[in-house]
């Protein structure tokens, strides 16, 4: 087991185009390591933008064919999706090069820094970005490794999900989906919520209990029933006014106008150019963590006024022919419902589209998708789906997105299936009118950004 990166210089990432992998790769390149990597998307001619931006940072990118694995490599990092049959794993073993998982490497980095680890089923990327914005504005110069690109960093030509600051503060997402959250020992552990997603609730709760025990200071969401029971100090916690559980940081007075929200936290006024009550909750969580790190509420409020958001999280592409188009990474039931509700303030009608990802998770969450989306839709709203995104590997294709659509339709909601997403605009166009918000949702598929932008251009 590798205990330190001190004597490790050349590191190779298998699956470097992934959000979590590219963030660590950029961070390590930024602190002086010699980083290279490969991805099967490069073999397919996809993820070109990510490849170009990595190369601009000085990171060498290879096709996933084994050519990047050479005897001078000190360490190979593999994402959880990489199977042992991949040629680079086999070659690294032949050369006796140590191999570790992405989660192990992130834990190794974080446990040697003053880390703030953000966990929970929903909202991690947004809260991570908001906290980075606040602490940067406060002059604390934190580093960040997140799951999505910050718009203000993307504007500078970067992927935007990593930044190397000048202090020991490091803000990271703590992932529960692969169980790696138990490996972190942060200065501050932040738990946003516990909802059924990749795992059953009981299993998730056990993981978050370990996360709590490993955290020097711990913050939970008192408005989330499952997370509230893990509180260690209510004075550090956060909650919404209608169900704050005695939390030390309470948000109230939510108001949304278009894609702009305002509210108060402990009588301090906040405004953000973003939509949705769930984003008030994300901001509240970030403010609670920042406060524990020594940032006053007024400074946090000033910082969030200029928050520009993150890649594909309630990202407004624009308005064309009276139709607002919003691109969102929402992919689990709770996130999809929250995204739909956030758009209802901005239009007379919401037409939402979802491309589910993964046959196994879609089957696991089928009833939850049907329940959450059905409850979120107003009588005039619609949900559309295209077929489940298949990322490769071994799986049983024993469910279709159309099965979810049929279930939602049986609940009396407006639900439609378009198997090929390239046919979506032609099919959906008659359903769009002045005052409609077209919400595009999905994750994991790197082509979703270009798909959404092209649909907006062709609208």
Tab-separated table of C-alpha atoms in Angstrom:
chain	number	residue	atom	x	y	z
A	1	UNK	CA	0.000	0.000	0.000
A	2	UNK	CA	1.427	3.379	-1.060
A	3	UNK	CA	1.611	5.777	1.903
A	4	UNK	CA	3.074	8.850	0.200
A	5	UNK	CA	3.575	10.417	-3.229
A	6	UNK	CA	6.824	12.059	-2.137
A	7	UNK	CA	9.089	9.775	-4.197
A	8	UNK	CA	6.597	9.160	-7.003
A	9	UNK	CA	6.985	11.385	-10.051
A	10	UNK	CA	5.512	9.772	-13.183
A	11	UNK	CA	1.859	8.791	-12.817
A	12	UNK	CA	-0.363	7.300	-15.519
A	13	UNK	CA	-4.187	7.503	-15.394
A	14	UNK	CA	-6.342	4.886	-17.164
A	15	UNK	CA	-9.687	6.562	-17.890
A	16	UNK	CA	-8.316	10.093	-17.623
A	17	UNK	CA	-11.264	11.718	-19.438
A	18	UNK	CA	-13.583	10.961	-16.512
A	19	UNK	CA	-14.495	13.907	-14.292
A	20	UNK	CA	-12.962	12.442	-11.134
A	21	UNK	CA	-9.841	11.186	-12.871
A	22	UNK	CA	-9.132	14.373	-14.830
A	23	UNK	CA	-9.501	16.462	-11.665
A	24	UNK	CA	-6.819	14.504	-9.788
A	25	UNK	CA	-4.585	14.414	-12.860
A	26	UNK	CA	-4.704	18.206	-13.221
A	27	UNK	CA	-4.119	18.748	-9.517
A	28	UNK	CA	-1.034	16.507	-9.489
A	29	UNK	CA	0.311	18.131	-12.655
A	30	UNK	CA	-0.220	21.468	-10.929
A	31	UNK	CA	1.940	20.475	-7.948
A	32	UNK	CA	4.790	19.310	-10.181
A	33	UNK	CA	4.142	15.654	-10.959
A	34	UNK	CA	4.666	14.228	-14.480
A	35	UNK	CA	1.185	13.093	-15.521
A	36	UNK	CA	-0.023	11.112	-18.519
A	37	UNK	CA	-3.087	9.033	-19.263
A	38	UNK	CA	-5.386	7.276	-21.690
A	39	UNK	CA	-9.101	6.809	-22.246
A	40	UNK	CA	-11.204	4.545	-24.433
A	41	UNK	CA	-13.138	7.632	-25.536
A	42	UNK	CA	-9.933	8.803	-27.244
A	43	UNK	CA	-9.965	5.541	-29.241
A	44	UNK	CA	-13.495	6.375	-30.387
A	45	UNK	CA	-12.660	9.970	-31.305
A	46	UNK	CA	-14.755	11.306	-28.419
A	47	UNK	CA	-13.915	13.645	-25.515
A	48	UNK	CA	-11.706	15.697	-27.859
A	49	UNK	CA	-12.187	18.885	-25.856
A	50	UNK	CA	-11.093	17.198	-22.617
A	51	UNK	CA	-8.059	15.712	-24.345
A	52	UNK	CA	-7.037	19.093	-25.744
A	53	UNK	CA	-7.409	20.849	-22.396
A	54	UNK	CA	-5.408	18.160	-20.598
A	55	UNK	CA	-2.637	18.487	-23.166
A	56	UNK	CA	-2.667	22.264	-22.733
A	57	UNK	CA	-1.912	21.622	-19.042
A	58	UNK	CA	1.125	19.554	-20.068
A	59	UNK	CA	-0.540	16.157	-19.583
A	60	UNK	CA	0.328	13.576	-22.278
A	61	UNK	CA	-2.723	11.721	-23.610
A	62	UNK	CA	-2.703	8.305	-25.292
A	63	UNK	CA	-5.139	5.945	-26.942
A	64	UNK	CA	-6.088	3.090	-24.642
A	65	UNK	CA	-3.788	0.609	-26.378
A	66	UNK	CA	-0.949	0.153	-23.893
A	67	UNK	CA	1.550	2.487	-25.563
A	68	UNK	CA	1.498	4.895	-22.621
A	69	UNK	CA	2.615	2.273	-20.120
A	70	UNK	CA	6.415	2.316	-20.084
A	71	UNK	CA	8.972	1.013	-17.545
A	72	UNK	CA	9.665	4.512	-16.189
A	73	UNK	CA	6.085	4.927	-14.925
A	74	UNK	CA	6.067	4.987	-11.101
A	75	UNK	CA	2.344	4.492	-10.527
A	76	UNK	CA	-0.779	3.571	-12.510
A	77	UNK	CA	-4.196	4.872	-11.437
A	78	UNK	CA	-7.368	3.137	-12.601
A	79	UNK	CA	-10.950	4.339	-12.303
A	80	UNK	CA	-13.549	2.000	-10.854
A	81	UNK	CA	-14.898	1.341	-14.366
A	82	UNK	CA	-11.593	-0.129	-15.573
A	83	UNK	CA	-11.604	-3.930	-15.727
A	84	UNK	CA	-8.531	-6.120	-15.146
A	85	UNK	CA	-8.710	-7.282	-18.771
A	86	UNK	CA	-7.792	-3.818	-20.098
A	87	UNK	CA	-4.437	-4.026	-21.898
A	88	UNK	CA	-2.850	-1.274	-19.796
A	89	UNK	CA	-3.656	-3.039	-16.531
A	90	UNK	CA	-2.100	-6.234	-17.900
A	91	UNK	CA	0.988	-4.373	-19.112
A	92	UNK	CA	1.445	-2.540	-15.803
A	93	UNK	CA	1.334	-5.868	-13.981
A	94	UNK	CA	3.902	-7.347	-16.379
A	95	UNK	CA	6.216	-4.393	-15.616
A	96	UNK	CA	5.536	-4.645	-11.864
A	97	UNK	CA	4.220	-1.073	-11.748
A	98	UNK	CA	2.021	-0.418	-8.676
A	99	UNK	CA	-1.679	0.041	-9.495
A	100	UNK	CA	-4.176	1.880	-7.277
A	101	UNK	CA	-7.782	2.998	-7.665
A	102	UNK	CA	-8.739	6.636	-8.138
A	103	UNK	CA	-10.434	6.702	-4.730
A	104	UNK	CA	-7.290	5.474	-2.978
A	105	UNK	CA	-5.197	8.182	-4.611
A	106	UNK	CA	-7.677	10.919	-3.737
A	107	UNK	CA	-7.743	9.740	-0.131
A	108	UNK	CA	-3.939	9.705	-0.037
A	109	UNK	CA	-3.843	13.330	-1.235
A	110	UNK	CA	-6.709	14.557	0.950
A	111	UNK	CA	-5.473	12.914	4.134
A	112	UNK	CA	-2.262	14.919	3.872
A	113	UNK	CA	-4.073	18.251	3.471
A	114	UNK	CA	-6.537	20.334	5.486
A	115	UNK	CA	-9.472	18.813	3.659
A	116	UNK	CA	-13.152	19.619	3.526
A	117	UNK	CA	-14.904	16.519	2.163
A	118	UNK	CA	-18.436	16.935	0.834
A	119	UNK	CA	-20.622	13.828	0.859
A	120	UNK	CA	-24.258	12.994	0.188
A	121	UNK	CA	-26.469	11.593	-2.531
A	122	UNK	CA	-27.234	14.884	-4.283
A	123	UNK	CA	-25.640	18.304	-4.629
A	124	UNK	CA	-21.971	17.457	-4.040
A	125	UNK	CA	-20.557	19.123	-7.157
A	126	UNK	CA	-22.551	22.334	-6.732
A	127	UNK	CA	-21.790	22.645	-3.020
A	128	UNK	CA	-18.104	21.939	-3.664
A	129	UNK	CA	-18.007	24.725	-6.254
A	130	UNK	CA	-19.891	27.189	-4.062
A	131	UNK	CA	-17.588	26.514	-1.123
A	132	UNK	CA	-14.548	27.026	-3.349
A	133	UNK	CA	-16.013	30.359	-4.509
A	134	UNK	CA	-16.598	31.485	-0.912
A	135	UNK	CA	-13.212	30.453	0.458
A	136	UNK	CA	-11.371	31.918	-2.539
A	137	UNK	CA	-13.211	35.224	-2.127
A	138	UNK	CA	-12.274	35.163	1.573
A	139	UNK	CA	-8.584	34.925	0.669
A	140	UNK	CA	-8.081	31.380	1.978
A	141	UNK	CA	-6.659	30.210	-1.391
A	142	UNK	CA	-8.041	26.641	-1.342
A	143	UNK	CA	-7.368	23.879	-3.844
A	144	UNK	CA	-10.283	21.955	-5.321
A	145	UNK	CA	-10.917	18.585	-6.946
A	146	UNK	CA	-14.548	18.400	-7.986
A	147	UNK	CA	-16.861	16.405	-10.177
A	148	UNK	CA	-17.769	19.228	-12.554
A	149	UNK	CA	-16.142	22.239	-14.128
A	150	UNK	CA	-16.614	25.689	-12.630
A	151	UNK	CA	-17.822	28.106	-15.313
A	152	UNK	CA	-15.338	30.811	-14.244
A	153	UNK	CA	-12.457	28.327	-14.742
A	154	UNK	CA	-13.910	26.958	-17.994
A	155	UNK	CA	-13.928	30.524	-19.354
A	156	UNK	CA	-10.161	30.504	-18.881
A	157	UNK	CA	-9.837	27.501	-21.191
A	158	UNK	CA	-9.619	24.854	-18.462
A	159	UNK	CA	-11.716	21.757	-17.788
A	160	UNK	CA	-12.555	23.599	-14.591
A	161	UNK	CA	-12.864	20.728	-12.113
A	162	UNK	CA	-9.465	21.255	-10.456
A	163	UNK	CA	-7.390	24.151	-9.164
A	164	UNK	CA	-4.225	24.330	-7.085
A	165	UNK	CA	-4.331	27.017	-4.402
A	166	UNK	CA	-1.589	28.325	-2.137
A	167	UNK	CA	-2.871	27.031	1.201
A	168	UNK	CA	-3.347	23.649	2.868
A	169	UNK	CA	-7.118	23.859	2.385
A	170	UNK	CA	-8.406	21.271	-0.101
A	171	UNK	CA	-12.072	20.899	-1.069
A	172	UNK	CA	-13.120	17.511	-2.460
A	173	UNK	CA	-16.194	15.474	-3.278
A	174	UNK	CA	-16.440	12.326	-1.168
A	175	UNK	CA	-18.075	9.629	-3.284
A	176	UNK	CA	-20.411	7.132	-1.666
A	177	UNK	CA	-21.278	5.230	-4.851
A	178	UNK	CA	-18.094	3.130	-4.760
A	179	UNK	CA	-17.765	3.158	-0.976
A	180	UNK	CA	-14.579	5.252	-1.099
A	181	UNK	CA	-16.007	7.900	1.240
A	182	UNK	CA	-14.836	5.792	4.214
A	183	UNK	CA	-11.194	6.356	3.217
A	184	UNK	CA	-11.157	10.091	3.977
A	185	UNK	CA	-10.148	11.701	7.282
A	186	UNK	CA	-11.071	15.347	6.659
A	187	UNK	CA	-10.748	18.410	8.849
A	188	UNK	CA	-14.422	19.072	8.032
A	189	UNK	CA	-16.881	16.437	6.825
A	190	UNK	CA	-20.117	17.733	5.283
A	191	UNK	CA	-23.161	15.480	4.719
A	192	UNK	CA	-25.771	16.967	2.395
A	193	UNK	CA	-28.440	14.250	2.340
A	194	UNK	CA	-29.066	10.511	2.173
A	195	UNK	CA	-31.384	9.244	-0.571
A	196	UNK	CA	-31.596	5.951	-2.442
A	197	UNK	CA	-29.258	6.092	-5.425
A	198	UNK	CA	-26.460	3.618	-6.160
A	199	UNK	CA	-27.089	1.711	-2.922
A	200	UNK	CA	-29.932	0.929	-0.547
A	201	UNK	CA	-30.536	3.417	2.285
A	202	UNK	CA	-29.270	1.157	5.083
A	203	UNK	CA	-25.991	0.538	3.279
A	204	UNK	CA	-25.546	4.249	2.559
A	205	UNK	CA	-26.205	5.154	6.183
A	206	UNK	CA	-23.490	2.769	7.380
A	207	UNK	CA	-20.988	4.370	4.977
A	208	UNK	CA	-21.874	7.858	6.179
A	209	UNK	CA	-21.526	6.768	9.808
A	210	UNK	CA	-17.898	5.860	9.118
A	211	UNK	CA	-17.462	9.178	7.283
A	212	UNK	CA	-18.740	10.929	10.426
A	213	UNK	CA	-16.341	9.072	12.698
A	214	UNK	CA	-13.395	9.878	10.423
A	215	UNK	CA	-14.163	13.624	10.313
A	216	UNK	CA	-12.550	15.969	12.836
A	217	UNK	CA	-15.600	18.263	12.612
A	218	UNK	CA	-18.905	17.162	11.105
A	219	UNK	CA	-21.854	19.006	9.548
A	220	UNK	CA	-25.200	17.496	8.543
A	221	UNK	CA	-28.417	18.624	6.907
A	222	UNK	CA	-31.046	18.731	9.656
A	223	UNK	CA	-33.799	19.029	7.028
A	224	UNK	CA	-32.958	15.603	5.630
A	225	UNK	CA	-34.398	12.967	7.946
A	226	UNK	CA	-31.779	10.323	7.165
A	227	UNK	CA	-28.761	12.614	7.614
A	228	UNK	CA	-30.080	14.463	10.679
A	229	UNK	CA	-29.679	11.399	12.902
A	230	UNK	CA	-25.913	11.449	12.251
A	231	UNK	CA	-25.426	14.907	13.785
A	232	UNK	CA	-22.609	15.403	16.265
A	233	UNK	CA	-23.195	19.110	16.998
A	234	UNK	CA	-26.378	20.903	15.895
A	235	UNK	CA	-24.619	24.261	16.143
A	236	UNK	CA	-22.535	23.235	13.099
A	237	UNK	CA	-25.513	21.881	11.139
A	238	UNK	CA	-27.751	23.532	8.558
A	239	UNK	CA	-31.449	23.300	7.741
A	240	UNK	CA	-34.423	24.919	6.043
A	241	UNK	CA	-36.703	27.104	8.169
A	242	UNK	CA	-39.737	24.799	7.917
A	243	UNK	CA	-37.733	21.846	9.268
A	244	UNK	CA	-34.416	23.074	10.679
A	245	UNK	CA	-34.123	20.615	13.587
A	246	UNK	CA	-32.425	23.241	15.719
A	247	UNK	CA	-29.561	23.752	13.248
A	248	UNK	CA	-27.054	26.556	13.691
A	249	UNK	CA	-27.461	27.782	10.092
A	250	UNK	CA	-31.011	28.248	8.827
A	251	UNK	CA	-32.239	29.408	5.409
A	252	UNK	CA	-35.572	31.182	5.038
A	253	UNK	CA	-37.529	33.480	2.720
A	254	UNK	CA	-36.820	31.664	-0.541
A	255	UNK	CA	-37.790	33.602	-3.649
A	256	UNK	CA	-37.137	32.824	-7.309
A	257	UNK	CA	-37.538	35.199	-10.227
A	258	UNK	CA	-36.637	33.594	-13.554
A	259	UNK	CA	-33.251	31.967	-12.982
A	260	UNK	CA	-32.356	34.126	-9.967
A	261	UNK	CA	-32.904	33.176	-6.320
A	262	UNK	CA	-32.753	35.092	-3.045
A	263	UNK	CA	-33.111	34.062	0.594
A	264	UNK	CA	-31.697	34.699	4.058
A	265	UNK	CA	-29.310	32.676	6.220
A	266	UNK	CA	-29.422	33.714	9.878
A	267	UNK	CA	-30.827	37.108	8.759
A	268	UNK	CA	-28.014	37.662	6.219
A	269	UNK	CA	-29.389	38.310	2.714
A	270	UNK	CA	-28.143	36.104	-0.143
A	271	UNK	CA	-28.662	36.327	-3.913
A	272	UNK	CA	-27.499	33.914	-6.629
A	273	UNK	CA	-27.908	33.724	-10.379
A	274	UNK	CA	-29.135	30.130	-10.311
A	275	UNK	CA	-32.505	28.392	-10.001
A	276	UNK	CA	-34.181	26.106	-7.502
A	277	UNK	CA	-34.797	25.596	-3.786
A	278	UNK	CA	-32.278	22.753	-3.889
A	279	UNK	CA	-29.595	25.312	-4.795
A	280	UNK	CA	-30.570	27.425	-1.785
A	281	UNK	CA	-29.940	24.267	0.250
A	282	UNK	CA	-26.579	23.701	-1.493
A	283	UNK	CA	-25.570	27.290	-0.794
A	284	UNK	CA	-26.647	26.922	2.836
A	285	UNK	CA	-24.420	23.850	3.187
A	286	UNK	CA	-21.458	25.671	1.643
A	287	UNK	CA	-21.984	28.648	3.957
A	288	UNK	CA	-22.084	26.378	7.032
A	289	UNK	CA	-18.803	24.717	6.028
A	290	UNK	CA	-17.166	28.046	5.180
A	291	UNK	CA	-18.242	29.455	8.538
A	292	UNK	CA	-16.584	26.534	10.307
A	293	UNK	CA	-13.437	27.420	8.337
A	294	UNK	CA	-13.648	30.986	9.653
A	295	UNK	CA	-15.503	32.850	6.878
A	296	UNK	CA	-18.130	35.430	8.049
A	297	UNK	CA	-21.658	35.260	6.557
A	298	UNK	CA	-21.317	38.689	4.921
A	299	UNK	CA	-18.194	37.572	3.055
A	300	UNK	CA	-19.968	34.402	1.917
A	301	UNK	CA	-22.920	36.440	0.659
A	302	UNK	CA	-20.616	38.761	-1.294
A	303	UNK	CA	-18.865	35.756	-2.850
A	304	UNK	CA	-22.021	33.980	-3.989
A	305	UNK	CA	-23.396	37.059	-5.747
A	306	UNK	CA	-20.741	36.490	-8.407
A	307	UNK	CA	-21.042	32.675	-8.467
A	308	UNK	CA	-21.301	31.638	-12.127
A	309	UNK	CA	-22.292	28.017	-11.618
A	310	UNK	CA	-20.806	24.775	-12.869
A	311	UNK	CA	-20.856	22.793	-16.068
A	312	UNK	CA	-24.232	21.200	-16.829
A	313	UNK	CA	-25.787	21.990	-13.454
A	314	UNK	CA	-28.880	24.053	-14.231
A	315	UNK	CA	-26.831	25.642	-17.008
A	316	UNK	CA	-29.005	28.045	-19.005
A	317	UNK	CA	-28.055	27.825	-22.683
A	318	UNK	CA	-30.347	30.691	-23.632
A	319	UNK	CA	-33.762	31.612	-25.005
A	320	UNK	CA	-34.807	31.022	-28.605
A	321	UNK	CA	-38.267	31.593	-30.073
A	322	UNK	CA	-39.583	32.179	-26.549
A	323	UNK	CA	-38.231	28.849	-25.262
A	324	UNK	CA	-35.634	28.691	-22.488
A	325	UNK	CA	-33.213	25.763	-22.811
A	326	UNK	CA	-31.519	24.406	-19.666
A	327	UNK	CA	-28.818	21.708	-19.602
A	328	UNK	CA	-28.549	19.692	-16.379
A	329	UNK	CA	-26.533	16.728	-15.081
A	330	UNK	CA	-29.543	15.429	-13.112
A	331	UNK	CA	-29.628	11.644	-13.349
A	332	UNK	CA	-31.073	10.105	-10.200
A	333	UNK	CA	-34.749	10.378	-9.206
A	334	UNK	CA	-34.387	13.109	-6.566
A	335	UNK	CA	-32.080	15.207	-8.752
A	336	UNK	CA	-34.412	14.949	-11.757
A	337	UNK	CA	-37.408	16.001	-9.677
A	338	UNK	CA	-35.466	18.946	-8.199
A	339	UNK	CA	-34.327	20.056	-11.670
A	340	UNK	CA	-37.893	19.959	-12.985
A	341	UNK	CA	-39.212	21.950	-10.025
A	342	UNK	CA	-36.450	24.542	-10.353
A	343	UNK	CA	-37.582	25.304	-13.922
A	344	UNK	CA	-41.247	25.670	-12.991
A	345	UNK	CA	-40.571	29.172	-11.623
A	346	UNK	CA	-39.174	30.251	-14.992
A	347	UNK	CA	-41.865	29.181	-17.455
A	348	UNK	CA	-45.530	28.425	-17.899
A	349	UNK	CA	-44.675	24.863	-18.907
A	350	UNK	CA	-41.676	22.572	-18.431
A	351	UNK	CA	-40.820	20.019	-21.089
A	352	UNK	CA	-38.165	17.778	-19.552
A	353	UNK	CA	-36.045	15.175	-21.356
A	354	UNK	CA	-33.923	12.513	-19.698
A	355	UNK	CA	-31.399	10.057	-21.075
A	356	UNK	CA	-31.001	7.492	-18.259
A	357	UNK	CA	-27.545	5.963	-17.921
A	358	UNK	CA	-26.747	2.338	-17.149
A	359	UNK	CA	-29.187	-0.544	-17.391
A	360	UNK	CA	-28.481	-1.824	-13.874
A	361	UNK	CA	-28.972	1.535	-12.051
A	362	UNK	CA	-32.061	2.335	-14.150
A	363	UNK	CA	-33.627	-0.985	-13.212
A	364	UNK	CA	-32.628	-0.526	-9.553
A	365	UNK	CA	-34.219	2.950	-9.419
A	366	UNK	CA	-37.221	2.334	-11.712
A	367	UNK	CA	-39.935	2.811	-9.085
A	368	UNK	CA	-38.139	5.821	-7.595
A	369	UNK	CA	-37.842	7.507	-10.999
A	370	UNK	CA	-41.547	6.978	-11.639
A	371	UNK	CA	-42.577	8.279	-8.197
A	372	UNK	CA	-40.301	11.331	-8.029
A	373	UNK	CA	-40.837	12.519	-11.602
A	374	UNK	CA	-44.610	11.935	-11.470
A	375	UNK	CA	-44.879	13.996	-8.283
A	376	UNK	CA	-42.762	16.826	-9.729
A	377	UNK	CA	-44.754	17.246	-12.948
A	378	UNK	CA	-47.615	19.745	-13.017
A	379	UNK	CA	-50.639	18.981	-15.265
A	380	UNK	CA	-49.160	21.037	-18.117
A	381	UNK	CA	-45.598	19.676	-17.806
A	382	UNK	CA	-44.124	16.794	-19.819
A	383	UNK	CA	-41.381	14.208	-19.440
A	384	UNK	CA	-39.617	12.725	-22.464
A	385	UNK	CA	-36.977	10.006	-22.468
A	386	UNK	CA	-34.619	8.447	-24.994
A	387	UNK	CA	-33.041	5.037	-24.661
A	388	UNK	CA	-30.644	4.254	-21.819
A	389	UNK	CA	-27.019	5.265	-22.420
A	390	UNK	CA	-24.733	2.258	-22.694
A	391	UNK	CA	-21.107	2.981	-21.800
A	392	UNK	CA	-19.799	-0.476	-22.653
A	393	UNK	CA	-18.774	-3.416	-20.496
A	394	UNK	CA	-20.757	-6.427	-19.424
A	395	UNK	CA	-24.403	-5.836	-18.536
A	396	UNK	CA	-27.851	-7.261	-19.160
A	397	UNK	CA	-30.083	-4.984	-21.227
A	398	UNK	CA	-33.301	-6.084	-19.568
A	399	UNK	CA	-35.002	-2.703	-19.202
A	400	UNK	CA	-35.834	0.219	-21.492
A	401	UNK	CA	-36.433	3.891	-20.779
A	402	UNK	CA	-39.836	3.274	-22.370
A	403	UNK	CA	-40.735	1.077	-19.386
A	404	UNK	CA	-40.350	4.150	-17.141
A	405	UNK	CA	-42.354	6.287	-19.557
A	406	UNK	CA	-45.220	3.779	-19.575
A	407	UNK	CA	-45.246	3.739	-15.766
A	408	UNK	CA	-45.305	7.548	-15.549
A	409	UNK	CA	-48.041	7.726	-18.168
A	410	UNK	CA	-50.072	5.250	-16.091
A	411	UNK	CA	-49.928	7.845	-13.297
A	412	UNK	CA	-51.822	10.251	-15.540
A	413	UNK	CA	-48.799	12.342	-16.516
A	414	UNK	CA	-47.685	13.565	-19.954
A	415	UNK	CA	-44.908	11.132	-20.854
A	416	UNK	CA	-43.288	10.358	-24.205
A	417	UNK	CA	-40.564	8.037	-25.516
A	418	UNK	CA	-38.230	8.825	-28.423
A	419	UNK	CA	-35.774	5.948	-28.721
A	420	UNK	CA	-33.213	7.857	-30.813
A	421	UNK	CA	-32.393	11.205	-29.245
A	422	UNK	CA	-31.445	12.565	-32.658
A	423	UNK	CA	-35.162	12.501	-33.460
A	424	UNK	CA	-36.049	14.396	-30.293
A	425	UNK	CA	-36.240	17.940	-31.660
A	426	UNK	CA	-38.529	17.000	-34.560
A	427	UNK	CA	-40.860	15.133	-32.208
A	428	UNK	CA	-40.813	17.673	-29.413
A	429	UNK	CA	-41.052	20.886	-31.451
A	430	UNK	CA	-44.908	20.938	-31.607
A	431	UNK	CA	-44.947	20.751	-27.791
A	432	UNK	CA	-42.841	23.904	-27.381
A	433	UNK	CA	-44.357	27.377	-27.248
A	434	UNK	CA	-43.596	30.833	-25.933
A	435	UNK	CA	-42.969	30.569	-22.179
A	436	UNK	CA	-41.813	26.943	-22.214
A	437	UNK	CA	-38.651	25.747	-20.460
A	438	UNK	CA	-36.963	22.833	-22.228
A	439	UNK	CA	-34.909	20.938	-19.631
A	440	UNK	CA	-32.319	18.442	-20.904
A	441	UNK	CA	-31.043	15.929	-18.309
A	442	UNK	CA	-28.499	13.119	-18.242
A	443	UNK	CA	-25.067	12.042	-17.027
A	444	UNK	CA	-21.977	9.964	-17.849
A	445	UNK	CA	-22.316	10.409	-21.617
A	446	UNK	CA	-19.600	12.918	-22.665
A	447	UNK	CA	-21.520	13.822	-25.825
A	448	UNK	CA	-24.476	15.284	-23.900
A	449	UNK	CA	-22.969	18.771	-23.842
A	450	UNK	CA	-22.592	18.916	-27.634
A	451	UNK	CA	-26.035	17.318	-28.078
A	452	UNK	CA	-27.673	19.995	-25.923
A	453	UNK	CA	-25.844	22.849	-27.629
A	454	UNK	CA	-26.737	21.569	-31.104
A	455	UNK	CA	-30.385	21.152	-30.137
A	456	UNK	CA	-30.427	24.751	-28.891
A	457	UNK	CA	-28.812	25.961	-32.126
A	458	UNK	CA	-31.346	24.066	-34.237
A	459	UNK	CA	-34.355	25.113	-32.170
